[in-house]
mmCIF file of C-alpha atoms in Angstrom:
data_model
loop_
_atom_site.group_PDB
_atom_site.id
_atom_site.type_symbol
_atom_site.label_atom_id
_atom_site.label_comp_id
_atom_site.label_asym_id
_atom_site.label_seq_id
_atom_site.Cartn_x
_atom_site.Cartn_y
_atom_site.Cartn_z
ATOM 1 C CA MET A 1 81.179 170.242 53.992
ATOM 2 C CA THR A 2 79.991 169.826 50.382
ATOM 3 C CA PRO A 3 82.287 167.547 48.442
ATOM 4 C CA PHE A 4 84.279 169.212 45.642
ATOM 5 C CA LYS A 5 82.894 168.550 42.207
ATOM 6 C CA LEU A 6 85.039 169.492 39.254
ATOM 7 C CA THR A 7 83.153 171.018 36.356
ATOM 8 C CA ASP A 8 83.930 172.380 32.932
ATOM 9 C CA GLU A 9 83.089 175.768 33.874
ATOM 10 C CA PHE A 10 85.511 175.665 36.924
ATOM 11 C CA LEU A 11 88.253 174.455 34.774
ATOM 12 C CA ALA A 12 87.502 177.203 32.044
ATOM 13 C CA GLU A 13 87.791 179.810 34.837
ATOM 14 C CA ILE A 14 91.040 178.668 36.208
ATOM 15 C CA GLU A 15 92.354 178.346 32.606
ATOM 16 C CA LEU A 16 91.293 181.976 31.800
ATOM 17 C CA LEU A 17 92.910 183.377 34.971
ATOM 18 C CA MET A 18 96.177 181.475 34.126
ATOM 19 C CA ASP A 19 96.060 183.067 30.495
ATOM 20 C CA SER A 20 95.709 186.434 32.101
ATOM 21 C CA GLN A 21 98.196 185.638 34.704
ATOM 22 C CA LYS A 22 95.938 186.688 37.479
ATOM 23 C CA ASP A 23 97.990 184.571 40.232
ATOM 24 C CA LEU A 24 96.384 186.014 43.220
ATOM 25 C CA GLU A 25 92.902 185.366 42.056
ATOM 26 C CA ILE A 26 93.940 181.683 41.295
ATOM 27 C CA LYS A 27 95.425 181.270 44.638
ATOM 28 C CA SER A 28 92.321 182.536 46.258
ATOM 29 C CA LEU A 29 90.160 180.138 44.248
ATOM 30 C CA LEU A 30 92.079 177.043 45.282
ATOM 31 C CA GLU A 31 92.970 178.178 48.811
ATOM 32 C CA ASP A 32 90.365 176.103 50.468
ATOM 33 C CA LEU A 33 90.510 173.168 48.372
ATOM 34 C CA HIS A 34 92.019 169.851 49.567
ATOM 35 C CA TYR A 35 95.037 168.998 47.686
ATOM 36 C CA ALA A 36 93.415 165.830 46.157
ATOM 37 C CA ASP A 37 90.889 168.264 44.411
ATOM 38 C CA ILE A 38 93.720 170.305 43.249
ATOM 39 C CA ALA A 39 95.356 167.259 41.835
ATOM 40 C CA GLU A 40 92.216 166.444 39.923
ATOM 41 C CA ILE A 41 92.337 169.722 38.505
ATOM 42 C CA VAL A 42 96.137 169.630 37.510
ATOM 43 C CA ASN A 43 95.332 166.217 35.793
ATOM 44 C CA GLU A 44 92.944 167.961 33.495
ATOM 45 C CA PHE A 45 95.485 170.471 32.061
ATOM 46 C CA LYS A 46 98.292 169.797 29.634
ATOM 47 C CA GLU A 47 101.713 169.864 30.810
ATOM 48 C CA GLU A 48 102.515 173.578 30.699
ATOM 49 C CA LYS A 49 99.485 174.552 32.486
ATOM 50 C CA GLY A 50 99.613 171.801 35.164
ATOM 51 C CA THR A 51 103.333 173.026 35.801
ATOM 52 C CA TYR A 52 102.253 176.595 35.939
ATOM 53 C CA LEU A 53 99.735 175.768 38.803
ATOM 54 C CA ILE A 54 102.485 173.684 40.559
ATOM 55 C CA LYS A 55 104.953 176.342 40.610
ATOM 56 C CA LEU A 56 102.375 179.106 41.756
ATOM 57 C CA LEU A 57 101.172 177.133 44.916
ATOM 58 C CA ASP A 58 103.421 176.581 48.099
ATOM 59 C CA SER A 59 105.476 173.655 48.373
ATOM 60 C CA ASP A 60 103.767 172.558 51.581
ATOM 61 C CA LYS A 61 100.617 172.035 49.333
ATOM 62 C CA THR A 62 102.124 171.014 46.104
ATOM 63 C CA SER A 63 104.047 168.278 47.531
ATOM 64 C CA ASP A 64 100.874 166.504 48.514
ATOM 65 C CA ILE A 65 99.341 167.327 45.062
ATOM 66 C CA LEU A 66 102.160 165.801 43.286
ATOM 67 C CA ILE A 67 101.607 162.494 45.089
ATOM 68 C CA GLU A 68 97.923 162.481 44.040
ATOM 69 C CA LEU A 69 98.750 163.089 40.320
ATOM 70 C CA ASP A 70 98.269 160.438 37.415
ATOM 71 C CA GLU A 71 101.714 159.035 37.134
ATOM 72 C CA ASP A 72 102.406 160.293 33.553
ATOM 73 C CA VAL A 73 101.089 163.846 34.599
ATOM 74 C CA ARG A 74 103.437 163.885 37.383
ATOM 75 C CA GLU A 75 106.298 162.593 35.323
ATOM 76 C CA ALA A 76 105.751 165.512 32.726
ATOM 77 C CA ILE A 77 105.522 168.079 35.479
ATOM 78 C CA LEU A 78 108.723 166.958 37.197
ATOM 79 C CA ASN A 79 110.478 167.265 33.927
ATOM 80 C CA ASN A 80 109.671 171.020 33.972
ATOM 81 C CA LEU A 81 110.966 171.559 37.619
ATOM 82 C CA SER A 82 114.549 172.290 38.422
ATOM 83 C CA SER A 83 116.491 169.891 40.731
ATOM 84 C CA LYS A 84 116.115 172.612 43.457
ATOM 85 C CA GLU A 85 112.412 172.966 42.806
ATOM 86 C CA ILE A 86 112.141 169.021 43.082
ATOM 87 C CA ALA A 87 114.164 169.094 46.293
ATOM 88 C CA GLU A 88 111.841 171.569 47.803
ATOM 89 C CA GLU A 89 108.858 169.320 47.269
ATOM 90 C CA LEU A 90 110.648 166.260 48.599
ATOM 91 C CA GLU A 91 111.467 168.232 51.951
ATOM 92 C CA GLU A 92 107.687 168.583 52.322
ATOM 93 C CA LEU A 93 106.960 164.874 52.169
ATOM 94 C CA ASP A 94 107.275 161.874 54.372
ATOM 95 C CA THR A 95 110.215 159.748 53.241
ATOM 96 C CA ASP A 96 108.100 156.975 51.803
ATOM 97 C CA ASP A 97 106.372 159.430 49.449
ATOM 98 C CA ALA A 98 109.644 161.177 48.750
ATOM 99 C CA ALA A 99 111.521 158.097 47.890
ATOM 100 C CA ASP A 100 108.608 157.042 45.317
ATOM 101 C CA ILE A 101 109.157 160.398 43.587
ATOM 102 C CA VAL A 102 112.987 160.269 43.468
ATOM 103 C CA GLY A 103 112.401 156.551 41.964
ATOM 104 C CA GLU A 104 110.468 158.038 39.058
ATOM 105 C CA LEU A 105 113.240 160.495 38.039
ATOM 106 C CA PRO A 106 115.797 160.159 35.399
ATOM 107 C CA ARG A 107 118.961 158.571 36.944
ATOM 108 C CA GLU A 108 121.131 161.456 35.733
ATOM 109 C CA ILE A 109 119.528 163.987 37.940
ATOM 110 C CA VAL A 110 118.720 161.903 41.165
ATOM 111 C CA GLU A 111 122.145 162.692 42.624
ATOM 112 C CA GLU A 112 121.821 166.407 42.053
ATOM 113 C CA VAL A 113 118.235 166.344 43.584
ATOM 114 C CA ILE A 114 119.177 164.630 46.483
ATOM 115 C CA SER A 115 122.211 166.973 47.023
ATOM 116 C CA GLU A 116 119.830 170.266 46.887
ATOM 117 C CA ILE A 117 117.637 168.843 49.851
ATOM 118 C CA GLU A 118 118.645 170.972 52.908
ATOM 119 C CA ASP A 119 117.492 168.630 55.525
ATOM 120 C CA ARG A 120 120.584 166.128 55.326
ATOM 121 C CA GLU A 121 118.954 163.702 57.650
ATOM 122 C CA HIS A 122 115.843 163.727 55.435
ATOM 123 C CA ALA A 123 117.992 163.292 52.392
ATOM 124 C CA LYS A 124 119.703 160.412 53.941
ATOM 125 C CA ASP A 125 116.450 158.609 55.001
ATOM 126 C CA ILE A 126 115.375 158.930 51.391
ATOM 127 C CA VAL A 127 118.388 157.297 50.095
ATOM 128 C CA ASP A 128 118.196 154.537 52.513
ATOM 129 C CA LEU A 129 114.694 153.572 51.410
ATOM 130 C CA LEU A 130 115.805 153.726 47.615
ATOM 131 C CA ARG A 131 118.174 150.750 48.475
ATOM 132 C CA TYR A 132 115.094 148.390 49.042
ATOM 133 C CA ASP A 133 113.178 146.607 46.311
ATOM 134 C CA GLU A 134 109.829 148.659 45.707
ATOM 135 C CA ASN A 135 107.955 145.619 46.000
ATOM 136 C CA SER A 136 108.858 144.948 49.561
ATOM 137 C CA ALA A 137 107.923 146.196 53.075
ATOM 138 C CA GLY A 138 111.237 148.268 52.992
ATOM 139 C CA GLY A 139 110.191 149.898 49.865
ATOM 140 C CA LEU A 140 106.820 150.826 51.208
ATOM 141 C CA MET A 141 107.787 151.981 54.860
ATOM 142 C CA ALA A 142 108.372 155.519 55.974
ATOM 143 C CA LYS A 143 111.336 156.399 58.163
ATOM 144 C CA GLU A 144 109.490 158.846 60.250
ATOM 145 C CA LEU A 145 108.164 157.530 63.700
ATOM 146 C CA VAL A 146 108.064 158.451 67.444
ATOM 147 C CA LYS A 147 110.184 156.218 69.707
ATOM 148 C CA VAL A 148 111.010 156.345 73.267
ATOM 149 C CA ASN A 149 113.855 154.547 75.425
ATOM 150 C CA GLU A 150 112.692 152.224 78.032
ATOM 151 C CA ASN A 151 114.740 153.762 80.696
ATOM 152 C CA TRP A 152 113.029 157.160 80.344
ATOM 153 C CA ASN A 153 110.366 158.370 82.736
ATOM 154 C CA VAL A 154 106.933 159.219 81.643
ATOM 155 C CA LEU A 155 107.601 162.947 81.758
ATOM 156 C CA THR A 156 110.899 162.806 79.908
ATOM 157 C CA CYS A 157 109.026 160.548 77.572
ATOM 158 C CA VAL A 158 106.058 163.004 76.864
ATOM 159 C CA LYS A 159 108.726 165.788 76.181
ATOM 160 C CA GLU A 160 110.604 163.785 73.805
ATOM 161 C CA MET A 161 107.403 162.570 72.006
ATOM 162 C CA ARG A 162 106.378 166.294 71.566
ATOM 163 C CA ALA A 163 109.739 167.146 69.885
ATOM 164 C CA GLN A 164 109.720 164.118 67.735
ATOM 165 C CA ALA A 165 106.067 164.292 66.611
ATOM 166 C CA GLU A 166 106.589 168.024 64.929
ATOM 167 C CA ASN A 167 108.360 166.043 62.146
ATOM 168 C CA VAL A 168 105.921 163.199 61.907
ATOM 169 C CA THR A 169 102.748 163.681 59.805
ATOM 170 C CA ARG A 170 100.844 160.576 61.200
ATOM 171 C CA VAL A 171 101.371 159.317 64.590
ATOM 172 C CA HIS A 172 99.860 155.772 64.873
ATOM 173 C CA SER A 173 102.058 154.306 67.565
ATOM 174 C CA ILE A 174 104.738 155.078 69.966
ATOM 175 C CA TYR A 175 107.591 152.616 69.940
ATOM 176 C CA VAL A 176 109.915 151.533 72.676
ATOM 177 C CA VAL A 177 113.515 150.694 72.233
ATOM 178 C CA ASP A 178 116.442 149.812 74.429
ATOM 179 C CA ASP A 179 119.750 151.374 74.701
ATOM 180 C CA GLU A 180 120.902 149.421 71.769
ATOM 181 C CA GLU A 181 117.910 151.111 69.498
ATOM 182 C CA MET A 182 116.380 147.667 69.242
ATOM 183 C CA LEU A 183 112.700 147.507 69.225
ATOM 184 C CA ILE A 184 111.233 146.119 72.388
ATOM 185 C CA GLY A 185 107.807 147.259 72.520
ATOM 186 C CA ARG A 186 105.143 149.913 72.128
ATOM 187 C CA LEU A 187 103.272 152.389 74.392
ATOM 188 C CA SER A 188 99.596 152.870 74.913
ATOM 189 C CA LEU A 189 98.712 156.531 75.102
ATOM 190 C CA LYS A 190 95.996 155.743 77.691
ATOM 191 C CA ASP A 191 98.653 154.143 79.989
ATOM 192 C CA LEU A 192 100.847 157.043 79.461
ATOM 193 C CA LEU A 193 98.357 159.542 80.449
ATOM 194 C CA THR A 194 97.117 157.697 83.614
ATOM 195 C CA THR A 195 100.524 156.526 85.041
ATOM 196 C CA SER A 196 102.846 158.723 87.282
ATOM 197 C CA THR A 197 105.077 160.987 85.488
ATOM 198 C CA LYS A 198 107.938 159.605 87.579
ATOM 199 C CA ALA A 199 107.296 156.125 86.585
ATOM 200 C CA PRO A 200 109.915 154.316 84.011
ATOM 201 C CA ILE A 201 108.615 153.444 80.573
ATOM 202 C CA LYS A 202 109.956 149.886 81.194
ATOM 203 C CA ASP A 203 107.192 149.502 83.820
ATOM 204 C CA VAL A 204 104.326 150.749 81.380
ATOM 205 C CA TYR A 205 105.329 149.652 77.909
ATOM 206 C CA ILE A 206 103.525 146.854 76.069
ATOM 207 C CA PRO A 207 106.219 144.231 74.827
ATOM 208 C CA LYS A 208 104.325 142.643 72.145
ATOM 209 C CA VAL A 209 104.664 144.230 68.667
ATOM 210 C CA ASP A 210 103.677 142.875 65.525
ATOM 211 C CA ARG A 211 106.199 143.370 62.858
ATOM 212 C CA VAL A 212 107.568 142.355 59.470
ATOM 213 C CA ASN A 213 110.936 142.157 57.760
ATOM 214 C CA VAL A 214 112.024 144.895 55.403
ATOM 215 C CA ASN A 215 112.303 142.036 52.520
ATOM 216 C CA GLU A 216 108.752 140.851 53.078
ATOM 217 C CA LYS A 217 106.436 140.994 49.991
ATOM 218 C CA PRO A 218 103.370 143.457 50.285
ATOM 219 C CA GLU A 219 100.896 140.608 50.177
ATOM 220 C CA GLU A 220 102.248 139.054 53.206
ATOM 221 C CA VAL A 221 102.625 142.294 54.976
ATOM 222 C CA ALA A 222 98.838 142.905 54.083
ATOM 223 C CA LYS A 223 97.881 139.629 55.657
ATOM 224 C CA ILE A 224 99.566 140.056 58.915
ATOM 225 C CA MET A 225 98.074 143.747 59.186
ATOM 226 C CA SER A 226 94.778 142.320 58.315
ATOM 227 C CA LYS A 227 94.996 139.387 61.038
ATOM 228 C CA TYR A 228 96.343 141.705 63.854
#
């Protein structure tokens, strides 16, 4: 696949289509582009036309575009969106990215935006993250994860993992917790696939987990990640 290269000609074509309100043609032109490429395009336009593109495209794509935008461009566009429109964008994002956007909003509309999020569990997770200092591990983390109970067998574990994974964008690890929801280890997918479906997870999981405290500074988190 050839990397996208933004040209003056392409920008002029998009602008002409916007001026002519040819929305279907714009959508067709942008359909196969990566969200980072579309963010590059939006960064080149003034506030009004950048907002036009964001409102034109579907939230499942524009939410990622917003995260990639230059901060001042994103701020200007968010100022042109209603609380409901912002909430729709947040619904599509992982909690860490959603919390970053909420943190940039004027204080007077934050509560209104949160109240417009239909998924109340997602809204609660975003609010939880906002309580942490942005310059800490808690301020950087996402609440989405896949976790299994040590007392489940492998078959139950796989079924639960499938259900949970639907709401997780990136699955890097499978975490194991006890009945008190305390982290006690992690799962190797290889071990999971090669073990009897009747075997209990407590006989399969790896008890060692590298972890950090939510109040840890990002620099220290980076050192630990780099080492392990």
